[in-house]
Each structure stands twice: as C-alpha cells, then as structure tokens.
Tab-separated table of C-alpha atoms in Angstrom:
chain	number	residue	atom	x	y	z
A	1	UNK	CA	-0.196	-0.166	-0.001
A	2	UNK	CA	2.915	2.397	0.914
A	3	UNK	CA	3.945	2.316	-2.540
A	4	UNK	CA	0.951	3.688	-3.677
A	5	UNK	CA	0.864	6.252	-1.502
A	6	UNK	CA	3.962	7.787	-0.603
A	7	UNK	CA	6.308	9.575	-3.354
A	8	UNK	CA	9.888	10.326	-3.508
A	9	UNK	CA	11.059	13.696	-5.629
A	10	UNK	CA	14.650	14.351	-5.830
A	11	UNK	CA	16.764	16.999	-6.658
A	12	UNK	CA	19.866	16.934	-8.726
A	13	UNK	CA	21.602	19.731	-10.258
A	14	UNK	CA	22.383	19.196	-14.042
A	15	UNK	CA	24.229	21.585	-16.836
A	16	UNK	CA	23.059	22.549	-19.601
A	17	UNK	CA	25.838	23.004	-21.348
A	18	UNK	CA	25.229	22.406	-25.306
A	19	UNK	CA	28.686	21.628	-27.659
A	20	UNK	CA	28.732	24.598	-29.691
A	21	UNK	CA	30.870	27.866	-29.690
A	22	UNK	CA	29.476	30.786	-27.651
A	23	UNK	CA	27.994	32.639	-30.943
A	24	UNK	CA	27.215	30.399	-34.307
A	25	UNK	CA	26.538	33.018	-37.185
A	26	UNK	CA	24.647	30.954	-40.175
A	27	UNK	CA	23.799	32.113	-43.753
A	28	UNK	CA	20.294	33.761	-43.401
A	29	UNK	CA	21.359	36.494	-40.678
A	30	UNK	CA	20.059	33.973	-37.807
A	31	UNK	CA	22.355	33.854	-35.109
A	32	UNK	CA	22.572	32.047	-32.006
A	33	UNK	CA	24.160	31.976	-28.965
A	34	UNK	CA	24.902	29.274	-25.997
A	35	UNK	CA	24.934	30.028	-22.876
A	36	UNK	CA	25.541	27.860	-19.813
A	37	UNK	CA	23.176	27.318	-17.174
A	38	UNK	CA	22.784	24.993	-14.143
A	39	UNK	CA	19.896	24.153	-13.744
A	40	UNK	CA	17.902	21.669	-11.423
A	41	UNK	CA	16.445	18.357	-12.353
A	42	UNK	CA	13.002	16.571	-10.052
A	43	UNK	CA	13.127	12.646	-10.103
A	44	UNK	CA	9.575	11.833	-9.222
A	45	UNK	CA	8.753	8.144	-8.376
A	46	UNK	CA	6.313	6.431	-6.267
A	47	UNK	CA	8.272	4.442	-3.329
A	48	UNK	CA	8.700	0.979	-5.193
A	49	UNK	CA	10.844	3.168	-7.958
A	50	UNK	CA	8.400	3.614	-10.619
A	51	UNK	CA	8.411	6.338	-12.175
A	52	UNK	CA	5.561	9.257	-12.233
A	53	UNK	CA	5.778	9.474	-15.922
A	54	UNK	CA	3.623	12.080	-17.070
A	55	UNK	CA	2.807	13.580	-13.826
A	56	UNK	CA	1.702	17.546	-13.607
A	57	UNK	CA	4.446	19.812	-12.124
A	58	UNK	CA	3.997	23.459	-11.307
A	59	UNK	CA	6.648	25.589	-9.964
A	60	UNK	CA	6.545	28.029	-7.765
A	61	UNK	CA	8.869	31.115	-7.290
A	62	UNK	CA	10.133	32.664	-4.120
A	63	UNK	CA	7.107	35.311	-3.002
A	64	UNK	CA	4.384	34.190	-5.530
A	65	UNK	CA	3.403	31.009	-3.789
A	66	UNK	CA	-0.485	31.774	-4.949
A	67	UNK	CA	0.597	31.411	-9.275
A	68	UNK	CA	2.682	29.042	-10.430
A	69	UNK	CA	5.930	30.294	-11.938
A	70	UNK	CA	6.069	27.251	-14.617
A	71	UNK	CA	3.779	24.516	-15.815
A	72	UNK	CA	4.883	21.119	-16.894
A	73	UNK	CA	5.126	17.530	-16.422
A	74	UNK	CA	7.966	15.041	-15.819
A	75	UNK	CA	9.231	12.749	-19.032
A	76	UNK	CA	9.157	8.920	-19.059
A	77	UNK	CA	11.445	8.236	-16.797
A	78	UNK	CA	9.886	10.878	-13.684
A	79	UNK	CA	11.889	13.647	-14.799
A	80	UNK	CA	11.621	17.277	-15.119
A	81	UNK	CA	14.186	19.870	-16.001
A	82	UNK	CA	13.583	23.426	-14.885
A	83	UNK	CA	15.931	26.364	-14.979
A	84	UNK	CA	15.371	28.760	-11.938
A	85	UNK	CA	15.043	32.918	-12.620
A	86	UNK	CA	18.603	33.776	-10.581
A	87	UNK	CA	17.519	37.216	-9.488
A	88	UNK	CA	15.286	35.653	-7.488
A	89	UNK	CA	16.858	33.781	-4.816
A	90	UNK	CA	14.749	31.473	-2.590
A	91	UNK	CA	12.776	29.201	-1.703
A	92	UNK	CA	11.519	27.378	-5.034
A	93	UNK	CA	8.510	24.950	-4.434
A	94	UNK	CA	7.922	22.129	-7.322
A	95	UNK	CA	4.951	20.302	-6.807
A	96	UNK	CA	4.281	17.073	-8.316
A	97	UNK	CA	1.165	15.022	-8.533
A	98	UNK	CA	-0.654	12.343	-10.749
A	99	UNK	CA	-3.709	10.544	-10.213
A	100	UNK	CA	-4.232	11.334	-6.830
A	101	UNK	CA	-0.945	11.644	-5.593
A	102	UNK	CA	1.088	14.165	-4.980
A	103	UNK	CA	4.242	15.673	-3.273
A	104	UNK	CA	6.289	19.115	-2.757
A	105	UNK	CA	10.060	19.429	-2.664
A	106	UNK	CA	11.797	23.054	-1.451
A	107	UNK	CA	15.006	23.999	-2.942
A	108	UNK	CA	17.306	27.207	-1.405
A	109	UNK	CA	18.452	28.652	-4.459
A	110	UNK	CA	20.906	31.571	-3.589
A	111	UNK	CA	22.618	33.642	-6.465
A	112	UNK	CA	25.843	30.870	-6.203
A	113	UNK	CA	23.325	28.195	-6.754
A	114	UNK	CA	21.023	25.531	-4.493
A	115	UNK	CA	21.631	25.507	-1.066
A	116	UNK	CA	19.055	23.107	0.321
A	117	UNK	CA	16.174	21.188	-0.455
A	118	UNK	CA	13.691	20.234	1.511
A	119	UNK	CA	10.689	18.174	1.860
A	120	UNK	CA	9.913	15.400	-1.367
A	121	UNK	CA	9.520	11.914	1.087
A	122	UNK	CA	13.769	11.949	1.131
A	123	UNK	CA	15.267	9.647	3.407
A	124	UNK	CA	18.589	10.567	4.788
A	125	UNK	CA	20.035	8.389	2.106
A	126	UNK	CA	19.180	10.790	-0.426
A	127	UNK	CA	19.480	13.769	1.241
A	128	UNK	CA	23.070	12.778	1.706
A	129	UNK	CA	22.954	11.466	-2.112
A	130	UNK	CA	21.409	14.710	-2.984
A	131	UNK	CA	24.246	16.962	-0.848
A	132	UNK	CA	26.837	15.366	-2.377
A	133	UNK	CA	24.843	16.287	-6.105
A	134	UNK	CA	25.419	20.100	-4.873
A	135	UNK	CA	28.287	19.920	-4.151
A	136	UNK	CA	29.008	18.035	-7.428
A	137	UNK	CA	27.348	20.829	-8.901
A	138	UNK	CA	29.073	24.071	-7.513
A	139	UNK	CA	32.495	22.055	-8.226
A	140	UNK	CA	31.509	21.721	-11.591
A	141	UNK	CA	30.400	25.178	-12.185
A	142	UNK	CA	33.523	26.355	-10.397
A	143	UNK	CA	36.038	24.051	-13.371
A	144	UNK	CA	34.023	25.104	-15.652
A	145	UNK	CA	34.248	28.572	-15.453
A	146	UNK	CA	38.327	28.155	-14.553
A	147	UNK	CA	38.496	26.329	-17.412
A	148	UNK	CA	36.442	29.365	-19.495
A	149	UNK	CA	39.203	31.598	-17.793
A	150	UNK	CA	42.278	29.722	-19.156
B	1	UNK	CA	37.670	70.529	27.314
B	2	UNK	CA	36.285	74.181	28.419
B	3	UNK	CA	35.385	75.145	25.371
B	4	UNK	CA	33.553	72.248	23.982
B	5	UNK	CA	31.464	72.365	26.719
B	6	UNK	CA	30.725	75.809	26.482
B	7	UNK	CA	30.230	75.050	22.689
B	8	UNK	CA	27.966	72.151	23.221
B	9	UNK	CA	25.910	74.512	25.926
B	10	UNK	CA	26.078	77.039	23.638
B	11	UNK	CA	23.762	74.596	21.125
B	12	UNK	CA	21.701	73.749	23.082
B	13	UNK	CA	20.671	76.323	24.351
B	14	UNK	CA	20.267	77.608	20.587
B	15	UNK	CA	18.114	74.943	19.873
B	16	UNK	CA	15.926	75.602	23.317
B	17	UNK	CA	15.152	79.110	22.346
B	18	UNK	CA	14.691	78.557	18.429
B	19	UNK	CA	11.879	75.474	19.569
B	20	UNK	CA	10.149	77.950	21.909
B	21	UNK	CA	9.748	80.609	19.213
B	22	UNK	CA	8.740	78.343	16.876
B	23	UNK	CA	6.386	76.885	19.262
B	24	UNK	CA	5.344	80.616	19.940
B	25	UNK	CA	5.004	81.465	16.077
B	26	UNK	CA	2.978	78.701	15.191
B	27	UNK	CA	-0.009	78.813	18.605
B	28	UNK	CA	-0.198	82.817	17.377
B	29	UNK	CA	-0.614	81.744	13.994
B	30	UNK	CA	-3.783	78.918	15.188
B	31	UNK	CA	-1.677	76.258	14.262
B	32	UNK	CA	-3.813	73.454	13.806
B	33	UNK	CA	-4.818	70.785	16.276
B	34	UNK	CA	-1.679	68.126	17.367
B	35	UNK	CA	-1.526	65.114	14.684
B	36	UNK	CA	-3.912	61.945	15.548
B	37	UNK	CA	-1.799	58.935	15.217
B	38	UNK	CA	-2.201	57.678	12.223
B	39	UNK	CA	-5.336	55.089	12.338
B	40	UNK	CA	-4.218	51.514	12.242
B	41	UNK	CA	-4.500	50.172	8.275
B	42	UNK	CA	-7.749	49.391	6.995
B	43	UNK	CA	-6.776	45.776	6.850
B	44	UNK	CA	-6.691	43.406	9.668
B	45	UNK	CA	-4.263	40.787	10.374
B	46	UNK	CA	-6.626	37.940	9.792
B	47	UNK	CA	-9.387	36.776	7.411
B	48	UNK	CA	-12.009	34.222	6.719
B	49	UNK	CA	-10.719	30.273	6.407
B	50	UNK	CA	-13.276	27.789	5.651
B	51	UNK	CA	-12.409	24.301	6.638
B	52	UNK	CA	-14.244	21.924	3.835
B	53	UNK	CA	-14.411	18.244	2.705
B	54	UNK	CA	-14.304	17.007	-0.612
B	55	UNK	CA	-14.871	13.290	-2.113
B	56	UNK	CA	-14.088	14.308	-5.121
B	57	UNK	CA	-16.144	13.367	-8.615
B	58	UNK	CA	-15.721	9.458	-7.775
B	59	UNK	CA	-18.431	10.026	-4.485
B	60	UNK	CA	-20.907	12.691	-6.183
B	61	UNK	CA	-20.361	11.156	-9.500
B	62	UNK	CA	-19.691	7.637	-9.123
B	63	UNK	CA	-16.917	5.502	-10.090
B	64	UNK	CA	-16.011	2.288	-12.170
B	65	UNK	CA	-14.176	-0.483	-10.297
B	66	UNK	CA	-10.739	-1.935	-10.971
B	67	UNK	CA	-13.321	-5.191	-12.023
B	68	UNK	CA	-15.695	-3.199	-13.803
B	69	UNK	CA	-18.287	-2.620	-11.194
B	70	UNK	CA	-20.172	0.403	-12.083
B	71	UNK	CA	-20.560	1.723	-8.356
B	72	UNK	CA	-22.995	5.266	-7.428
B	73	UNK	CA	-23.473	6.546	-4.463
B	74	UNK	CA	-26.397	7.241	-2.655
B	75	UNK	CA	-25.224	8.433	0.388
B	76	UNK	CA	-21.073	9.141	1.882
B	77	UNK	CA	-21.058	9.820	5.173
B	78	UNK	CA	-17.830	10.613	7.279
B	79	UNK	CA	-17.924	11.998	10.388
B	80	UNK	CA	-14.743	14.017	11.356
B	81	UNK	CA	-14.240	15.838	14.658
B	82	UNK	CA	-11.312	17.641	16.426
B	83	UNK	CA	-10.147	19.735	12.860
B	84	UNK	CA	-7.403	22.490	12.521
B	85	UNK	CA	-5.361	23.878	10.484
B	86	UNK	CA	-1.731	25.176	10.957
B	87	UNK	CA	0.505	27.709	9.873
B	88	UNK	CA	3.748	26.335	9.792
B	89	UNK	CA	7.917	27.584	8.831
B	90	UNK	CA	9.363	25.362	8.444
B	91	UNK	CA	6.553	23.903	6.091
B	92	UNK	CA	5.402	20.699	8.353
B	93	UNK	CA	6.724	17.234	5.892
B	94	UNK	CA	4.812	14.560	6.944
B	95	UNK	CA	7.381	12.245	5.487
B	96	UNK	CA	10.164	13.770	7.463
B	97	UNK	CA	8.453	14.864	10.608
B	98	UNK	CA	5.747	12.444	11.231
B	99	UNK	CA	3.528	13.313	13.813
B	100	UNK	CA	5.847	15.833	15.290
B	101	UNK	CA	3.963	19.246	14.254
B	102	UNK	CA	5.441	22.876	14.804
B	103	UNK	CA	3.362	25.378	14.428
B	104	UNK	CA	3.227	29.144	14.580
B	105	UNK	CA	-0.610	29.658	14.584
B	106	UNK	CA	-3.406	26.857	14.923
B	107	UNK	CA	-7.039	27.742	13.850
B	108	UNK	CA	-9.019	24.834	14.973
B	109	UNK	CA	-13.227	24.405	14.419
B	110	UNK	CA	-14.518	22.771	16.972
B	111	UNK	CA	-18.161	19.959	16.838
B	112	UNK	CA	-18.718	16.912	15.066
B	113	UNK	CA	-19.544	17.315	11.396
B	114	UNK	CA	-21.381	14.318	9.700
B	115	UNK	CA	-21.415	14.788	5.731
B	116	UNK	CA	-22.839	12.994	2.933
B	117	UNK	CA	-19.652	13.474	0.116
B	118	UNK	CA	-21.859	11.948	-2.350
B	119	UNK	CA	-24.879	14.761	-1.941
B	120	UNK	CA	-24.006	16.867	-5.587
B	121	UNK	CA	-23.940	19.733	-3.997
B	122	UNK	CA	-20.666	18.371	-1.021
B	123	UNK	CA	-17.988	20.228	-4.260
B	124	UNK	CA	-16.868	20.426	-1.552
B	125	UNK	CA	-19.013	20.390	1.528
B	126	UNK	CA	-18.757	23.727	4.330
B	127	UNK	CA	-18.058	22.306	7.504
B	128	UNK	CA	-17.470	25.889	9.421
B	129	UNK	CA	-15.607	28.998	8.886
B	130	UNK	CA	-13.640	30.662	10.829
B	131	UNK	CA	-13.619	34.935	10.724
B	132	UNK	CA	-10.753	36.041	12.260
B	133	UNK	CA	-8.016	34.034	11.684
B	134	UNK	CA	-4.595	35.214	11.710
B	135	UNK	CA	-3.699	35.558	7.817
B	136	UNK	CA	-1.060	33.454	6.250
B	137	UNK	CA	-0.019	30.542	4.872
B	138	UNK	CA	-2.260	27.233	6.478
B	139	UNK	CA	0.281	24.388	5.544
B	140	UNK	CA	-0.526	21.621	7.667
B	141	UNK	CA	-4.537	19.861	8.730
B	142	UNK	CA	-5.281	17.488	11.181
B	143	UNK	CA	-8.702	16.258	11.945
B	144	UNK	CA	-10.164	12.762	13.864
B	145	UNK	CA	-13.142	10.100	11.923
B	146	UNK	CA	-15.024	9.546	14.424
B	147	UNK	CA	-17.965	7.433	14.566
B	148	UNK	CA	-20.751	9.217	14.763
B	149	UNK	CA	-23.073	10.458	17.982
B	150	UNK	CA	-26.320	10.806	16.166
B	151	UNK	CA	-28.183	10.904	12.776
B	152	UNK	CA	-28.148	8.348	9.526
B	153	UNK	CA	-24.596	7.519	10.366
B	154	UNK	CA	-24.743	6.769	13.855
B	155	UNK	CA	-21.483	4.041	15.481
B	156	UNK	CA	-19.767	4.494	12.332
B	157	UNK	CA	-17.434	7.036	11.183
B	158	UNK	CA	-17.731	5.588	7.459
B	159	UNK	CA	-20.953	4.557	5.815
B	160	UNK	CA	-21.207	3.627	2.024
B	161	UNK	CA	-24.464	3.444	0.751
B	162	UNK	CA	-25.313	3.027	-3.245
B	163	UNK	CA	-25.414	0.456	-5.934
B	164	UNK	CA	-23.190	-1.819	-7.992
B	165	UNK	CA	-23.860	-3.000	-11.272
B	166	UNK	CA	-21.973	-4.829	-14.135
B	167	UNK	CA	-23.017	-7.427	-16.889
B	168	UNK	CA	-26.555	-6.800	-15.713
B	169	UNK	CA	-26.163	-7.718	-12.065
B	170	UNK	CA	-27.146	-5.267	-9.397
B	171	UNK	CA	-25.683	-5.398	-6.305
B	172	UNK	CA	-27.326	-2.775	-3.603
B	173	UNK	CA	-24.655	-2.368	-0.523
B	174	UNK	CA	-24.415	-0.677	2.888
B	175	UNK	CA	-21.033	-0.557	4.016
B	176	UNK	CA	-20.473	0.469	7.636
B	177	UNK	CA	-16.823	1.140	9.405
B	178	UNK	CA	-16.549	1.902	12.716
B	179	UNK	CA	-12.904	2.843	13.145
B	180	UNK	CA	-12.005	5.991	14.223
B	181	UNK	CA	-8.678	7.495	12.667
B	182	UNK	CA	-6.792	10.262	13.116
B	183	UNK	CA	-5.434	12.152	10.332
B	184	UNK	CA	-2.217	14.866	10.175
B	185	UNK	CA	-0.854	16.015	6.569
B	186	UNK	CA	1.123	19.022	5.029
B	187	UNK	CA	-0.192	21.803	2.168
B	188	UNK	CA	-2.840	21.294	-0.524
B	189	UNK	CA	-1.475	19.822	-3.522
B	190	UNK	CA	-3.830	19.999	-6.245
B	191	UNK	CA	-4.373	21.945	-9.541
B	192	UNK	CA	-5.267	25.646	-7.136
B	193	UNK	CA	-3.392	26.316	-4.371
B	194	UNK	CA	-5.668	26.112	-1.374
B	195	UNK	CA	-4.572	27.233	2.301
B	196	UNK	CA	-3.329	30.894	1.399
B	197	UNK	CA	-5.033	33.297	3.844
B	198	UNK	CA	-4.621	37.272	2.390
B	199	UNK	CA	-5.466	40.031	5.239
B	200	UNK	CA	-9.125	40.694	5.151
B	201	UNK	CA	-9.169	37.538	2.336
B	202	UNK	CA	-10.131	34.274	2.353
B	203	UNK	CA	-9.135	30.492	2.235
B	204	UNK	CA	-10.322	27.296	2.227
B	205	UNK	CA	-8.788	24.784	4.116
B	206	UNK	CA	-9.874	21.215	2.675
B	207	UNK	CA	-9.741	17.676	3.789
B	208	UNK	CA	-9.881	15.099	0.760
B	209	UNK	CA	-11.144	11.687	0.728
B	210	UNK	CA	-9.996	9.628	-2.111
B	211	UNK	CA	-13.249	6.823	-3.201
B	212	UNK	CA	-10.928	5.391	-5.783
B	213	UNK	CA	-8.492	3.536	-3.092
B	214	UNK	CA	-11.278	0.933	-1.830
B	215	UNK	CA	-12.685	0.056	-5.558
B	216	UNK	CA	-9.661	0.817	-7.801
B	217	UNK	CA	-10.318	2.628	-11.043
B	218	UNK	CA	-10.876	0.542	-14.181
B	219	UNK	CA	-9.158	3.369	-16.285
B	220	UNK	CA	-5.809	2.094	-14.660
B	221	UNK	CA	-3.790	-0.669	-15.828
B	222	UNK	CA	-4.624	-4.033	-13.686
B	223	UNK	CA	-0.965	-3.388	-11.969
B	224	UNK	CA	-1.386	-0.026	-11.772
B	225	UNK	CA	-0.277	0.363	-7.740
B	226	UNK	CA	-3.504	2.267	-7.500
B	227	UNK	CA	-5.509	-0.946	-8.549
B	228	UNK	CA	-2.840	-4.048	-6.598
B	229	UNK	CA	-3.842	-2.236	-3.317
B	230	UNK	CA	-7.398	-1.551	-3.932
B	231	UNK	CA	-9.959	-3.734	-2.417
B	232	UNK	CA	-12.254	-3.554	-5.372
B	233	UNK	CA	-15.847	-4.391	-5.578
B	234	UNK	CA	-15.774	-8.553	-6.409
B	235	UNK	CA	-15.068	-9.320	-2.678
B	236	UNK	CA	-17.852	-7.571	-1.841
B	237	UNK	CA	-20.138	-8.765	-4.290
B	238	UNK	CA	-19.590	-12.303	-3.305
B	239	UNK	CA	-21.029	-11.574	0.150
B	240	UNK	CA	-24.419	-10.190	-1.438
B	241	UNK	CA	-27.479	-12.057	-0.559
B	242	UNK	CA	-30.173	-11.649	-2.918
B	243	UNK	CA	-28.517	-8.713	-4.467
B	244	UNK	CA	-27.605	-7.179	-1.311
B	245	UNK	CA	-24.882	-6.436	0.880
B	246	UNK	CA	-25.158	-4.965	4.035
B	247	UNK	CA	-22.222	-4.972	6.087
B	248	UNK	CA	-20.233	-3.550	8.755
B	249	UNK	CA	-16.572	-3.575	9.815
B	250	UNK	CA	-17.110	-6.455	12.036
B	251	UNK	CA	-18.686	-8.252	9.562
B	252	UNK	CA	-16.291	-7.680	6.786
B	253	UNK	CA	-13.046	-8.893	9.183
B	254	UNK	CA	-15.077	-11.871	9.443
B	255	UNK	CA	-16.035	-12.323	6.103
B	256	UNK	CA	-12.946	-11.572	3.758
B	257	UNK	CA	-9.999	-13.415	3.029
B	258	UNK	CA	-7.257	-12.255	5.732
B	259	UNK	CA	-5.167	-10.292	2.642
B	260	UNK	CA	-8.182	-8.825	1.720
B	261	UNK	CA	-9.114	-7.851	5.049
B	262	UNK	CA	-5.570	-6.199	5.531
B	263	UNK	CA	-6.019	-4.625	2.346
B	264	UNK	CA	-8.777	-2.587	3.718
B	265	UNK	CA	-7.401	-1.355	6.821
B	266	UNK	CA	-4.559	0.032	4.861
B	267	UNK	CA	-7.695	1.534	2.770
B	268	UNK	CA	-9.147	3.310	5.691
B	269	UNK	CA	-5.682	4.664	6.992
B	270	UNK	CA	-4.894	5.933	3.553
B	271	UNK	CA	-8.200	7.304	3.311
B	272	UNK	CA	-7.634	11.184	4.170
B	273	UNK	CA	-5.544	13.484	2.040
B	274	UNK	CA	-4.940	17.293	1.259
B	275	UNK	CA	-6.072	17.502	-1.869
B	276	UNK	CA	-3.558	14.973	-3.581
B	277	UNK	CA	-1.368	15.404	-0.563
B	278	UNK	CA	-1.238	12.338	1.571
B	279	UNK	CA	-1.777	12.539	5.355
B	280	UNK	CA	-0.131	9.864	8.149
B	281	UNK	CA	-3.050	8.089	10.015
B	282	UNK	CA	-3.394	5.886	12.772
B	283	UNK	CA	-6.869	4.506	15.146
B	284	UNK	CA	-7.663	6.408	18.072
B	285	UNK	CA	-8.035	3.468	19.964
C-alpha cells in the first residue's frame, strides 16, 4: 500500500552546456548564442521506484505561492528540468501530482546556486546523495568557469 | 575641554530658544491641532478560513471499479471532529516530521460533523468557517474521523450506501465502518493552491477523501499500484444475498480473506488526504 501512497521527489543538478561555440553565425542572418546554465532536475517516483511518468508539475517562485511560475510535466522516466530565475533567490517550490498522489519539494536557491533541498519524502540517504550532487554541481561550476578563464 | 563644553552649551541653548520661538509663532498663527496618531491600517491581519471536505467526483458522480463494477453512491457519510489548520515554518513535512507538528498559528473548528460526500452539493462540503483566522499560509492540517453520535451514520465513522452494477448484475450495498482514526497532513496539493489566507481575504482548508483507493479504477492498468492496492468490489459482491450486501467492518473481518481485510484496513488509514497530498494516520483506539 505504501508504494502507492508515498512518492519521492529527488532534486539534482544538471548542467546544460551545449557543445557549440558561444556564438554561431548562419547563412541567412540567424545568430544563435549559447550560455551554460545550471538546471534543477526533479525526479518523481513512487516509493517502489516506478516513475510518475506524465505527472503534472507546478513550479512556484519565491514570494509567489499562489500562482505557478512554470507548469509542465515529467518525462517517461519521471524527470523534470527547469532553470530557476537567478534574480529571484529564495525558496522555490515544486509540486508534482498524478492520479490522486502528489508531493512537494522545496529548493533554496541563492545566486551561487542551490543550497538546500527539503521535502519530497526524502530519506537521509537520499538527502546525503542530494547534498553530494549539489556539492558536485558547485565544483563543476567552478571548474567550468576556471576552464573558460584559461 | 572647557571650550568644547561651552560650545555644546551654546548649541543646546540656541536649539531650545529656537524651539520656543517656533512653538510660540505657530500658536500665534492658530496652528492645527496636533495630529492624532495615524489610524490603523484598514486591512486587519486576519481573514476568513473556510473548512471543507471533498470526496471528489468519485463520490458525487460514481466510479468504475478495477473489475468493471459501475458504482454509484446514494450516500457517503463521513464524520469528522477535532479539525485544525496550522501555519508552519519551516513547512510541515509529513514524511520527515511524522506526528511532530511545530506551528506558528493554529485555527481549530470545534464540533463534530457528519457530511454526505455523495451529495452533488458537496463540491466541496462546507463544514464551517473561522472569521478571525490569522493571515498566512495554512500548510498543515489535522482531524479525527469518529463514530457519529447521532444521525444517519450513528455509531460509524464511514457509511457508504449505493449500488454496483456489472454485466446485468446489480448489488445494493451498505458498508458501515466504525474505525476511528486520527489524520495529519501537510499542505494542499491540487490544480490550485489552497490555504493561502491574505489579510481581509478568504481561504479554504480542505480535507480530501479518495474513494478510488477502496474500489480501484477501471481506467488504470490492472498492475497500477492504485489497483493492486485497492480492495475492489468483487470481494463485496461475493458476500451479497439476493443482490444485497449490508455489512459492518466487523462482518468484513469475519467474511473477507485475511489478505483482503488487511488491504481494507490499510485503505481506511490512507483514505484521508489534503488534495493529493497523503497524510499519516493511526487508529484512535
């Protein structure tokens, strides 16, 4: 029964760094520019591990708890990616729900990146894993920009 | 040092003299009355918190069980008491905090309420309201499901009365559950966000009851956890005599298989939600 009732929302970091030059000029006057961003990945699954494929997602920005800043749905593997507005530090909330089951996870975002994640039915092991992911994200960011500076 | 003291004295005297002259001048010109303190802001720091219960469309419009029974409810009574809403910061997390609920504000709704969640008007059923609830985000709730002291559900916490039809077979059912339970959960999760009470405004504190957990859903795969964990209606239809099944929880304990009865006990524990957010629950006795 608990496999149905409980679900787990796991938040990790992902880096959307596309393997393209910073600017690309194409033949008909189109210019594409690419910038690396740190994204947040939410993994939504029932406790038994089954992904909540297709579940609805609502993201709430700090200070606006009533209206979603972003709506979407998780993919077949239960994943949802978003890039929070770096100009809006504070607690970002992500609700995931599907067919009578839902959960919420809170992500503390500061200009330097994610600093804390709470909620989502996380076990201590998952929290430790998440902390490692956030740490990895910070190191990754530092290494990326260090490489860029060389 | 003496020079500094002298200077300070001079400045003080000049300031006092200027103040006296200014006051005298204003008085001579008929200065307005001293300003009274600014009135308090028109908006108070409280609002209207409405307590409600919802059985969703499965209760009001009926549902199709995992085996294909077309179930409609004539009545679906639940009796609730000791209802409270809380503002918590950091937000209460049912999985992490368990029964430990630390809150900044609590608003309770006194009384015992027997409501019919199958009533088309129960969309949702309004239990009562508190007019002077502190403004803020009510993101935790608790209540008891208790045996009704009187009325159509007397002696029971849940009573389902309805009809199930499948392949030309009709079963009229009355299911009476006397299990009393305490529920506690976090914020409402649904298509809109509820519980945010602005000063001078109105917000809803909703308890939600998931009927599909009892019977499952035909529109879900058979191996969907919702269906594998649901009792369904076949075990109840098997108890019918002349197309009627009228049973109590005690009867079902005697009649159902041990596996099905354990499933039913678990369903009762997980019947109450906050929108689609699950609660923790435990028997009151």
